[in-house]
XYZ file of C-alpha atoms in Angstrom:
410
model
C 0.000 0.000 0.000
C 1.404 3.408 -0.979
C 1.557 6.344 1.367
C -1.161 8.096 -0.632
C -3.510 5.164 -0.040
C -3.152 5.561 3.727
C -3.869 9.283 3.550
C -7.036 11.169 2.748
C -5.491 12.696 -0.373
C -5.113 11.545 -3.949
C -1.686 11.451 -5.590
C -1.432 13.168 -8.989
C 1.743 12.994 -11.028
C 2.836 16.593 -11.482
C 6.056 15.863 -13.309
C 8.675 17.819 -11.419
C 6.906 17.671 -8.014
C 3.860 15.661 -6.907
C 0.357 17.005 -6.485
C -1.536 15.982 -3.337
C -5.270 16.494 -3.741
C -7.915 16.306 -0.999
C -10.590 15.626 -3.603
C -11.948 12.164 -2.839
C -15.648 12.142 -3.636
C -15.466 15.580 -5.319
C -15.221 15.979 -9.108
C -12.267 17.914 -10.553
C -12.503 19.436 -14.039
C -9.867 18.595 -16.621
C -8.966 22.265 -17.078
C -8.110 22.472 -13.371
C -5.934 19.356 -13.561
C -4.006 20.889 -16.443
C -3.404 24.053 -14.433
C -2.190 22.039 -11.445
C 0.343 20.213 -13.604
C 1.480 23.537 -15.073
C 2.167 24.875 -11.599
C 3.912 21.664 -10.500
C 6.318 22.007 -13.445
C 7.730 25.348 -12.265
C 11.360 25.069 -11.103
C 10.874 26.889 -7.789
C 7.947 24.881 -6.343
C 8.781 23.598 -2.855
C 7.968 19.945 -1.976
C 4.580 19.558 -3.719
C 1.355 21.317 -4.701
C -1.573 20.858 -2.300
C -5.120 20.862 -3.669
C -8.276 21.524 -1.686
C -11.645 19.831 -2.388
C -13.224 23.044 -3.696
C -10.633 23.279 -6.475
C -11.654 24.728 -9.840
C -10.154 26.607 -12.767
C -8.719 30.077 -12.107
C -6.446 32.586 -13.799
C -3.063 30.894 -14.168
C -3.458 28.760 -11.066
C -6.529 26.949 -9.805
C -8.737 28.370 -7.104
C -8.394 25.961 -4.181
C -4.658 25.322 -4.363
C -1.658 25.872 -2.110
C 1.607 26.765 -3.824
C 4.819 26.954 -1.819
C 7.699 28.632 -3.653
C 11.359 29.257 -2.909
C 13.229 32.012 -4.715
C 10.264 33.385 -6.662
C 6.685 34.568 -6.319
C 3.809 34.286 -8.855
C 1.360 37.237 -8.734
C -1.436 35.394 -10.584
C -1.254 32.584 -8.028
C -2.528 35.124 -5.513
C -4.891 36.572 -8.080
C -6.432 40.018 -8.411
C -8.817 39.776 -5.437
C -5.875 40.137 -3.047
C -6.690 39.382 0.578
C -10.219 38.212 -0.164
C -11.485 36.332 2.857
C -14.048 35.882 5.587
C -15.028 37.330 8.945
C -17.626 36.008 11.398
C -18.882 37.214 14.777
C -21.204 35.411 17.188
C -23.814 37.558 18.938
C -26.083 37.169 21.971
C -29.132 37.519 19.696
C -31.156 34.311 19.564
C -33.322 32.718 16.881
C -36.432 33.396 18.963
C -35.590 37.121 18.962
C -35.862 37.376 15.171
C -39.025 38.819 13.586
C -41.164 36.690 11.274
C -40.074 38.785 8.301
C -36.387 39.510 7.856
C -36.817 41.757 4.821
C -36.299 44.975 6.786
C -33.038 43.646 8.222
C -31.774 42.798 4.760
C -32.713 46.196 3.320
C -31.093 48.022 6.259
C -27.847 46.086 5.803
C -27.956 46.793 2.067
C -28.371 50.503 2.861
C -25.558 50.482 5.433
C -22.913 48.768 3.269
C -22.412 49.868 -0.364
C -22.555 46.893 -2.695
C -23.498 45.721 -6.170
C -23.467 47.405 -9.550
C -25.315 50.241 -11.198
C -28.947 49.711 -12.104
C -27.972 48.980 -15.711
C -25.320 46.427 -14.681
C -22.424 48.726 -15.457
C -19.397 49.716 -13.393
C -19.476 49.107 -9.668
C -20.390 52.692 -8.841
C -22.831 51.713 -6.113
C -20.063 49.804 -4.411
C -18.457 53.035 -3.134
C -19.448 55.811 -0.775
C -21.591 58.437 -2.524
C -20.643 61.070 0.073
C -18.194 61.176 2.933
C -17.278 57.689 4.178
C -18.283 56.800 7.735
C -15.900 57.193 10.648
C -15.333 53.423 10.688
C -13.760 53.649 7.208
C -11.954 56.962 7.679
C -10.132 55.882 10.844
C -8.767 52.739 9.161
C -7.756 54.598 6.000
C -5.736 57.004 8.160
C -3.578 54.019 9.160
C -3.295 52.691 5.586
C -2.898 55.864 3.538
C 0.854 56.420 3.884
C 1.568 52.838 2.824
C -0.620 53.275 -0.240
C 1.160 56.490 -1.225
C 4.543 54.772 -0.952
C 3.397 51.969 -3.266
C 1.986 54.197 -6.006
C 4.987 56.504 -5.797
C 7.085 53.489 -6.758
C 4.505 52.081 -9.220
C 2.286 54.950 -10.464
C 0.445 52.670 -12.884
C -0.943 50.739 -9.920
C -2.957 53.783 -8.815
C -6.676 53.324 -8.118
C -8.896 56.353 -7.424
C -11.004 54.792 -4.682
C -8.763 53.544 -1.910
C -10.827 55.273 0.774
C -14.005 55.168 -1.310
C -14.021 51.354 -1.390
C -13.056 50.778 2.252
C -16.058 49.288 4.032
C -17.818 48.226 0.810
C -18.794 44.745 -0.317
C -18.237 44.524 -4.055
C -19.948 42.141 -6.463
C -19.973 38.494 -7.551
C -19.682 35.958 -4.754
C -19.043 38.532 -2.036
C -21.763 38.536 0.599
C -22.988 39.514 4.053
C -25.071 36.949 5.923
C -26.947 36.544 9.158
C -26.750 32.897 10.217
C -28.012 30.705 13.036
C -25.762 28.079 14.581
C -26.722 24.706 16.037
C -27.565 26.358 19.396
C -29.790 29.035 17.854
C -27.271 31.877 18.247
C -27.154 34.547 15.555
C -23.859 35.127 13.716
C -22.828 37.845 11.294
C -20.635 36.465 8.522
C -19.193 38.341 5.559
C -16.948 37.722 2.563
C -14.938 40.357 0.696
C -11.392 41.522 -0.005
C -9.313 44.492 -1.120
C -11.847 45.725 -3.661
C -10.810 47.953 -6.554
C -7.449 49.001 -5.168
C -6.347 45.376 -4.642
C -7.668 44.416 -8.058
C -5.612 47.195 -9.618
C -2.491 46.084 -7.764
C -2.999 42.468 -8.806
C -3.684 43.305 -12.449
C -0.683 45.626 -12.714
C 1.800 43.217 -11.162
C 0.588 40.236 -13.208
C 1.243 42.274 -16.365
C 4.578 43.497 -15.044
C 5.656 39.912 -14.339
C 4.665 38.907 -17.885
C 6.831 41.717 -19.194
C 9.752 40.357 -17.160
C 9.294 36.919 -18.719
C 9.305 38.375 -22.222
C 12.316 40.496 -21.404
C 14.354 37.464 -20.355
C 12.892 35.103 -22.998
C 11.465 32.775 -20.329
C 8.881 30.357 -21.711
C 6.148 29.121 -19.383
C 3.340 26.547 -19.780
C 0.907 29.425 -19.157
C 1.854 33.099 -19.407
C -0.295 33.817 -16.350
C 2.301 31.933 -14.298
C 4.772 34.760 -14.856
C 6.867 35.341 -11.735
C 9.281 37.675 -10.016
C 12.624 36.261 -8.932
C 13.387 36.897 -5.282
C 15.462 40.042 -4.836
C 14.454 41.603 -8.153
C 12.920 45.077 -8.310
C 9.543 43.619 -9.290
C 9.679 41.160 -6.394
C 10.369 43.913 -3.850
C 7.565 46.104 -5.215
C 5.048 43.246 -5.382
C 5.729 41.971 -1.867
C 5.180 45.476 -0.518
C 1.976 45.963 -2.519
C 0.448 42.550 -1.774
C 1.175 42.926 1.948
C -0.537 46.311 1.972
C -3.549 45.012 0.027
C -3.938 42.146 2.491
C -4.003 44.637 5.367
C -6.557 46.722 3.447
C -8.743 43.655 2.898
C -8.717 42.846 6.607
C -9.612 46.453 7.446
C -12.383 46.380 4.842
C -14.005 43.382 6.534
C -13.631 44.952 9.979
C -15.312 48.140 8.738
C -18.244 46.292 7.167
C -18.684 44.186 10.291
C -18.857 47.350 12.392
C -21.516 48.792 10.087
C -23.639 45.623 10.167
C -23.424 45.386 13.952
C -24.688 48.971 14.114
C -27.773 47.851 12.173
C -28.369 45.047 14.672
C -27.918 47.497 17.556
C -30.917 49.483 16.328
C -33.077 46.373 16.564
C -31.582 44.806 19.704
C -30.050 47.593 21.820
C -27.318 46.390 24.139
C -26.772 42.993 22.496
C -23.308 41.485 22.948
C -20.781 40.013 20.549
C -19.620 36.785 22.134
C -16.829 35.648 19.920
C -14.985 36.771 16.830
C -14.417 33.464 15.068
C -11.851 34.691 12.613
C -10.879 37.379 10.147
C -8.940 35.347 7.618
C -7.704 35.714 4.075
C -8.159 33.008 1.466
C -6.377 34.727 -1.460
C -2.974 35.674 -0.134
C 0.706 34.928 0.285
C 2.696 34.579 3.513
C 6.202 33.565 4.568
C 6.017 30.273 6.495
C 8.254 27.340 7.316
C 7.336 23.968 5.817
C 9.412 20.822 5.382
C 12.538 22.457 6.738
C 12.548 25.584 4.580
C 11.141 29.101 4.870
C 9.028 29.663 1.768
C 6.323 31.847 0.277
C 3.025 30.008 0.723
C 0.382 31.213 -1.709
C -3.151 30.178 -0.838
C -5.477 30.865 -3.751
C -8.966 30.090 -2.534
C -7.655 28.304 0.554
C -7.534 29.036 4.298
C -4.708 28.501 6.748
C -5.679 25.680 9.138
C -2.772 25.415 11.551
C -3.221 23.331 14.700
C -5.992 24.935 16.759
C -6.521 27.863 14.372
C -10.111 28.838 13.637
C -11.346 29.328 10.088
C -14.548 29.751 8.094
C -15.735 27.507 5.258
C -18.892 29.013 3.755
C -21.388 27.108 1.688
C -23.348 28.644 -1.164
C -26.592 30.580 -0.801
C -29.006 28.267 0.995
C -26.330 25.742 2.016
C -24.662 25.233 5.402
C -21.473 27.037 6.400
C -18.916 25.997 8.987
C -16.687 27.465 11.650
C -13.767 25.036 11.787
C -10.629 24.382 13.811
C -7.457 23.428 11.976
C -5.677 20.141 12.578
C -2.324 21.448 11.339
C -1.885 18.762 8.700
C 1.646 19.341 7.319
C 0.925 17.644 3.969
C -1.630 20.362 3.155
C 0.777 23.094 4.291
C -1.669 23.524 7.223
C -4.545 24.490 4.913
C -8.227 23.760 4.253
C -10.754 24.776 1.595
C -12.236 28.275 1.428
C -15.766 27.189 0.545
C -17.777 24.818 -1.585
C -16.120 25.851 -4.860
C -17.837 26.479 -8.157
C -19.110 23.451 -10.059
C -19.710 25.448 -13.230
C -19.042 28.841 -14.763
C -21.347 31.790 -14.213
C -22.506 31.690 -17.832
C -23.310 27.982 -17.547
C -25.319 28.575 -14.360
C -27.294 31.354 -16.058
C -27.967 29.070 -19.017
C -28.976 26.042 -16.963
C -31.096 27.443 -14.118
C -34.174 29.615 -13.854
C -35.423 32.072 -11.267
C -37.895 29.411 -10.097
C -35.001 26.983 -9.545
C -33.223 29.613 -7.481
C -36.324 30.418 -5.427
C -36.735 26.756 -4.498
C -33.040 26.375 -3.653
C -33.040 29.402 -1.327
C -36.307 28.686 0.440
C -36.172 29.983 3.997
C -33.417 32.507 3.260
C -34.195 36.214 2.982
C -32.175 37.125 -0.104
C -32.434 38.319 -3.667
C -34.470 35.927 -5.774
C -34.095 37.412 -9.236
C -32.270 36.735 -12.492
C -29.309 38.853 -11.415
C -28.109 36.271 -8.868
C -28.739 32.991 -10.707
C -24.979 32.664 -11.291
C -24.653 32.427 -7.483
C -27.470 29.919 -6.976
C -26.564 26.903 -4.775
C -26.638 24.485 -7.736
C -23.715 26.363 -9.334
C -21.485 25.170 -6.484
C -20.114 21.831 -5.349
C -21.812 19.846 -2.600
C -20.525 21.345 0.656
C -21.059 18.019 2.475
C -18.771 16.228 0.018
C -16.212 19.030 0.328
C -16.204 18.750 4.118
C -15.920 14.951 4.035
C -12.907 15.160 1.713
C -10.984 17.321 4.183
C -11.842 15.536 7.436
C -8.123 15.222 8.239
C -7.565 18.963 7.764
C -10.202 20.496 10.064
C -12.790 19.672 12.685
C -16.200 21.351 12.699
C -16.808 23.710 15.634
C -20.098 25.297 14.557
C -22.580 24.623 11.757
C -24.323 27.724 10.449
C -27.403 28.153 8.269
C -28.196 31.421 6.543
C -31.387 33.318 7.313
C -30.405 36.573 5.563
C -28.037 36.926 2.614
C -26.933 40.177 0.969
C -25.167 39.612 -2.343
C -22.877 42.060 -4.085
């Protein structure tokens, strides 16, 4: 019996280094497998590539993968939603305290936190403050502003006009704010977002800059989106500074939104308490860590750190369960778990396959949008969260099981 057969992961031949995939019982698309092999072929990959059960195709590298590198860093492996992640807070509000209709709560949260697109589906103008940002955003921007100025002074083309304007805003796509009930009937606030437009601009600029470096040095890659910066190079120094700042911005963005949502709850339940901040964690980011005897850059693209005893959040799709988990510190996964259920199909395929009626049935019991604009986020567009959790039983243990009662989508 091979080592892989005694583990909960599948062995995939990656060529230069192996691929270890926690995907038993979860389908993996061929396009994602090709991307994993592309990454495994890079000369600076450390030990192996780890794959989470929510894995699916992404730009350059799959979403749901862990890439440890030594001597280089790949901007597209982090992606353009730098620092995207989750935050959850448990409150003293109970299920029996909730009104029969939760529509007013949803509309108040939607009013408190800018989100979504323009009425005609254009640029994300609603996802920014129309007037002066609230104090919660301004006080955090005061801490971040000097770092931002230093980055754009070095890389002017990375400038984005809405650093402060996007702080404390949700965005679009799969970003969300939810009110959830746990197995004891306690109400949680859970939200998902990242570094918004400023992080997207940083990511886009540095991916293109890395591609330019590859062309300059005549370096051929299996996918041009795997362009990298060699450690110590000017691009490397600039990118590390920018990605670190964007990750701090993303964390501050979630903290600001959480503060705004809790203010909404305070109007309904004056004096309620927050019992426990589960976590404020990234799932698109890079960090320096030690694994298998070497200090390396660990890039988690759609993956959450799950060190021994560390708390994390694994959300399901709209209408599906979500989980607060505790990491088991499995070294083979680089101490990592999945970041969610993972898409089972593209947004265009979901829009083609499902109807509004399908979505209404799938989100029964959840106060959320039930229109054509969110069909690409319907639960059926995602993998089965139960299968995803079963595939990573040796990576995390479940601490709380949450079910949504209110969902605000970007």
